[in-house]
């Protein structure tokens, strides 16, 4: 079995799949960019290089990376800059080349990746415990993507 083809490529050479059904708001892109800045880059963007560097999974991550690059900020691999993560070359992001997937396989991977988290449920007891643990840290609820409305919904 061949090893996955992971490499660093310029973020601005990656192309969004025009059929991607997921949209990323400016707020969500900012949120992801903040996590990348704080915790480092955690997983490659899945790209079909043979299909013109088309993104299969990771559209939001690429948008967040491009935002950071446009701001002149460096991107570090996990565990992040403060903990010794390697600095990525300017403007580049890690990708996994999934060339060889059929158009149907690309679509299935994209849709199932986006849908998987929606199909899960919160364990509200465990979530509450983790949020309480983080309450004394320098992570705010907004850093985690929780605003008061989200917390209210989860509490009900």
CSV table of C-alpha atoms in Angstrom, one decimal:
chain,number,residue,atom,x,y,z
A,1,UNK,CA,0.0,0.0,0.0
A,2,UNK,CA,1.4,3.4,-1.0
A,3,UNK,CA,1.8,6.0,1.7
A,4,UNK,CA,-0.5,9.1,1.5
A,5,UNK,CA,0.9,11.9,-0.6
A,6,UNK,CA,1.1,14.8,1.9
A,7,UNK,CA,2.9,17.9,0.8
A,8,UNK,CA,3.0,21.7,1.2
A,9,UNK,CA,1.5,23.8,-1.5
A,10,UNK,CA,0.7,27.5,-1.9
A,11,UNK,CA,-2.8,28.1,-0.5
A,12,UNK,CA,-3.7,30.4,-3.3
A,13,UNK,CA,-3.2,27.6,-5.8
A,14,UNK,CA,-6.0,25.6,-4.3
A,15,UNK,CA,-9.3,25.8,-6.0
A,16,UNK,CA,-12.7,25.5,-4.3
A,17,UNK,CA,-14.9,22.7,-5.6
A,18,UNK,CA,-17.8,24.6,-7.3
A,19,UNK,CA,-20.1,21.9,-6.2
A,20,UNK,CA,-19.2,22.2,-2.5
A,21,UNK,CA,-22.5,22.4,-0.7
A,22,UNK,CA,-21.1,23.9,2.5
A,23,UNK,CA,-20.8,27.7,2.9
A,24,UNK,CA,-18.4,29.4,5.4
A,25,UNK,CA,-19.3,32.7,7.0
A,26,UNK,CA,-16.8,35.3,7.7
A,27,UNK,CA,-17.3,34.7,11.4
A,28,UNK,CA,-16.6,31.0,11.0
A,29,UNK,CA,-13.5,31.6,8.9
A,30,UNK,CA,-12.3,34.0,11.6
A,31,UNK,CA,-13.0,31.4,14.2
A,32,UNK,CA,-10.9,28.8,12.4
A,33,UNK,CA,-8.1,31.3,11.8
A,34,UNK,CA,-8.0,32.0,15.5
A,35,UNK,CA,-7.7,28.3,16.3
A,36,UNK,CA,-5.0,27.8,13.7
A,37,UNK,CA,-3.1,30.8,15.2
A,38,UNK,CA,-3.5,29.5,18.8
A,39,UNK,CA,-3.2,25.7,18.4
A,40,UNK,CA,-1.4,25.3,15.1
A,41,UNK,CA,-2.4,23.5,11.9
A,42,UNK,CA,-4.0,20.2,12.7
A,43,UNK,CA,-4.9,18.3,9.5
A,44,UNK,CA,-4.2,18.5,5.8
A,45,UNK,CA,-6.6,19.8,3.3
A,46,UNK,CA,-7.7,17.0,1.0
A,47,UNK,CA,-7.0,18.0,-2.6
A,48,UNK,CA,-7.3,16.3,-6.0
A,49,UNK,CA,-4.2,17.6,-7.6
A,50,UNK,CA,-4.9,15.9,-11.0
A,51,UNK,CA,-8.3,17.7,-11.0
A,52,UNK,CA,-6.5,21.1,-11.0
A,53,UNK,CA,-5.8,21.3,-7.2
A,54,UNK,CA,-9.5,21.1,-6.4
A,55,UNK,CA,-10.3,21.0,-2.7
A,56,UNK,CA,-12.3,17.9,-1.7
A,57,UNK,CA,-12.3,18.5,2.1
A,58,UNK,CA,-11.0,21.6,3.9
A,59,UNK,CA,-12.6,24.5,2.1
A,60,UNK,CA,-13.0,26.4,5.4
A,61,UNK,CA,-9.5,25.7,6.6
A,62,UNK,CA,-8.1,27.0,3.3
A,63,UNK,CA,-10.1,30.1,3.6
A,64,UNK,CA,-8.8,30.6,7.2
A,65,UNK,CA,-5.2,30.0,6.0
A,66,UNK,CA,-5.6,32.5,3.2
A,67,UNK,CA,-7.0,35.1,5.6
A,68,UNK,CA,-3.9,34.6,7.8
A,69,UNK,CA,-1.6,34.7,4.8
A,70,UNK,CA,-3.2,37.9,3.5
A,71,UNK,CA,-2.7,39.5,7.0
A,72,UNK,CA,1.0,38.6,6.8
A,73,UNK,CA,0.8,36.1,9.7
A,74,UNK,CA,2.8,32.9,9.9
A,75,UNK,CA,1.2,29.5,10.2
A,76,UNK,CA,2.7,26.9,12.5
A,77,UNK,CA,1.9,23.2,12.7
A,78,UNK,CA,0.4,21.8,15.9
A,79,UNK,CA,1.0,22.3,18.8
A,80,UNK,CA,1.5,25.9,17.6
A,81,UNK,CA,4.1,28.5,17.7
A,82,UNK,CA,4.3,28.8,21.5
A,83,UNK,CA,4.9,25.1,21.9
A,84,UNK,CA,7.5,24.5,19.2
A,85,UNK,CA,5.3,23.7,16.2
A,86,UNK,CA,7.2,24.0,12.9
A,87,UNK,CA,6.6,27.1,10.9
A,88,UNK,CA,5.2,26.5,7.5
A,89,UNK,CA,6.9,28.1,4.5
A,90,UNK,CA,5.3,31.4,3.7
A,91,UNK,CA,1.9,31.0,2.0
A,92,UNK,CA,1.9,27.2,2.0
A,93,UNK,CA,-0.4,24.7,3.7
A,94,UNK,CA,-0.4,20.9,4.1
A,95,UNK,CA,-2.5,19.0,1.6
A,96,UNK,CA,-3.2,15.3,1.1
A,97,UNK,CA,-3.3,14.4,-2.5
A,98,UNK,CA,-6.4,12.3,-3.2
A,99,UNK,CA,-5.9,12.2,-6.9
A,100,UNK,CA,-7.4,9.0,-8.2
A,101,UNK,CA,-10.8,9.3,-6.5
A,102,UNK,CA,-13.7,9.4,-8.9
A,103,UNK,CA,-15.9,12.5,-9.0
A,104,UNK,CA,-18.5,10.4,-7.1
A,105,UNK,CA,-15.9,9.5,-4.4
A,106,UNK,CA,-14.9,13.1,-4.1
A,107,UNK,CA,-18.5,14.2,-3.6
A,108,UNK,CA,-19.2,11.4,-1.1
A,109,UNK,CA,-16.1,12.3,0.9
A,110,UNK,CA,-17.0,15.9,1.0
A,111,UNK,CA,-20.6,15.4,1.9
A,112,UNK,CA,-20.0,12.8,4.5
A,113,UNK,CA,-17.2,14.8,6.1
A,114,UNK,CA,-19.5,17.8,6.4
A,115,UNK,CA,-22.5,15.8,7.6
A,116,UNK,CA,-20.7,13.6,10.2
A,117,UNK,CA,-20.5,16.2,12.9
A,118,UNK,CA,-24.1,17.2,12.4
A,119,UNK,CA,-25.1,13.6,13.0
A,120,UNK,CA,-23.6,13.5,16.5
A,121,UNK,CA,-25.1,14.8,19.7
A,122,UNK,CA,-23.5,16.6,22.7
A,123,UNK,CA,-23.1,14.7,26.0
A,124,UNK,CA,-24.3,17.8,27.9
A,125,UNK,CA,-22.9,16.6,31.2
A,126,UNK,CA,-19.4,16.1,29.7
A,127,UNK,CA,-19.7,19.3,27.7
A,128,UNK,CA,-20.7,21.3,30.8
A,129,UNK,CA,-17.7,19.8,32.7
A,130,UNK,CA,-15.3,20.7,30.0
A,131,UNK,CA,-16.7,24.2,29.6
A,132,UNK,CA,-16.4,24.7,33.4
A,133,UNK,CA,-12.8,23.4,33.3
A,134,UNK,CA,-12.0,26.0,30.6
A,135,UNK,CA,-13.8,28.8,32.4
A,136,UNK,CA,-10.7,29.5,34.5
A,137,UNK,CA,-8.4,29.4,31.5
A,138,UNK,CA,-7.7,32.1,28.9
A,139,UNK,CA,-10.0,30.4,26.5
A,140,UNK,CA,-13.3,32.3,26.2
A,141,UNK,CA,-16.5,30.8,25.1
A,142,UNK,CA,-16.3,32.7,21.8
A,143,UNK,CA,-12.8,31.1,21.2
A,144,UNK,CA,-14.6,27.7,21.4
A,145,UNK,CA,-17.5,28.8,19.1
A,146,UNK,CA,-20.1,29.1,21.9
A,147,UNK,CA,-22.1,32.2,22.4
A,148,UNK,CA,-24.8,32.7,25.0
A,149,UNK,CA,-27.5,31.6,22.5
A,150,UNK,CA,-25.7,28.3,21.9
A,151,UNK,CA,-25.2,27.7,25.6
A,152,UNK,CA,-28.9,28.4,26.2
A,153,UNK,CA,-29.9,25.9,23.6
A,154,UNK,CA,-27.5,23.2,25.0
A,155,UNK,CA,-28.8,23.8,28.5
A,156,UNK,CA,-32.4,23.2,27.5
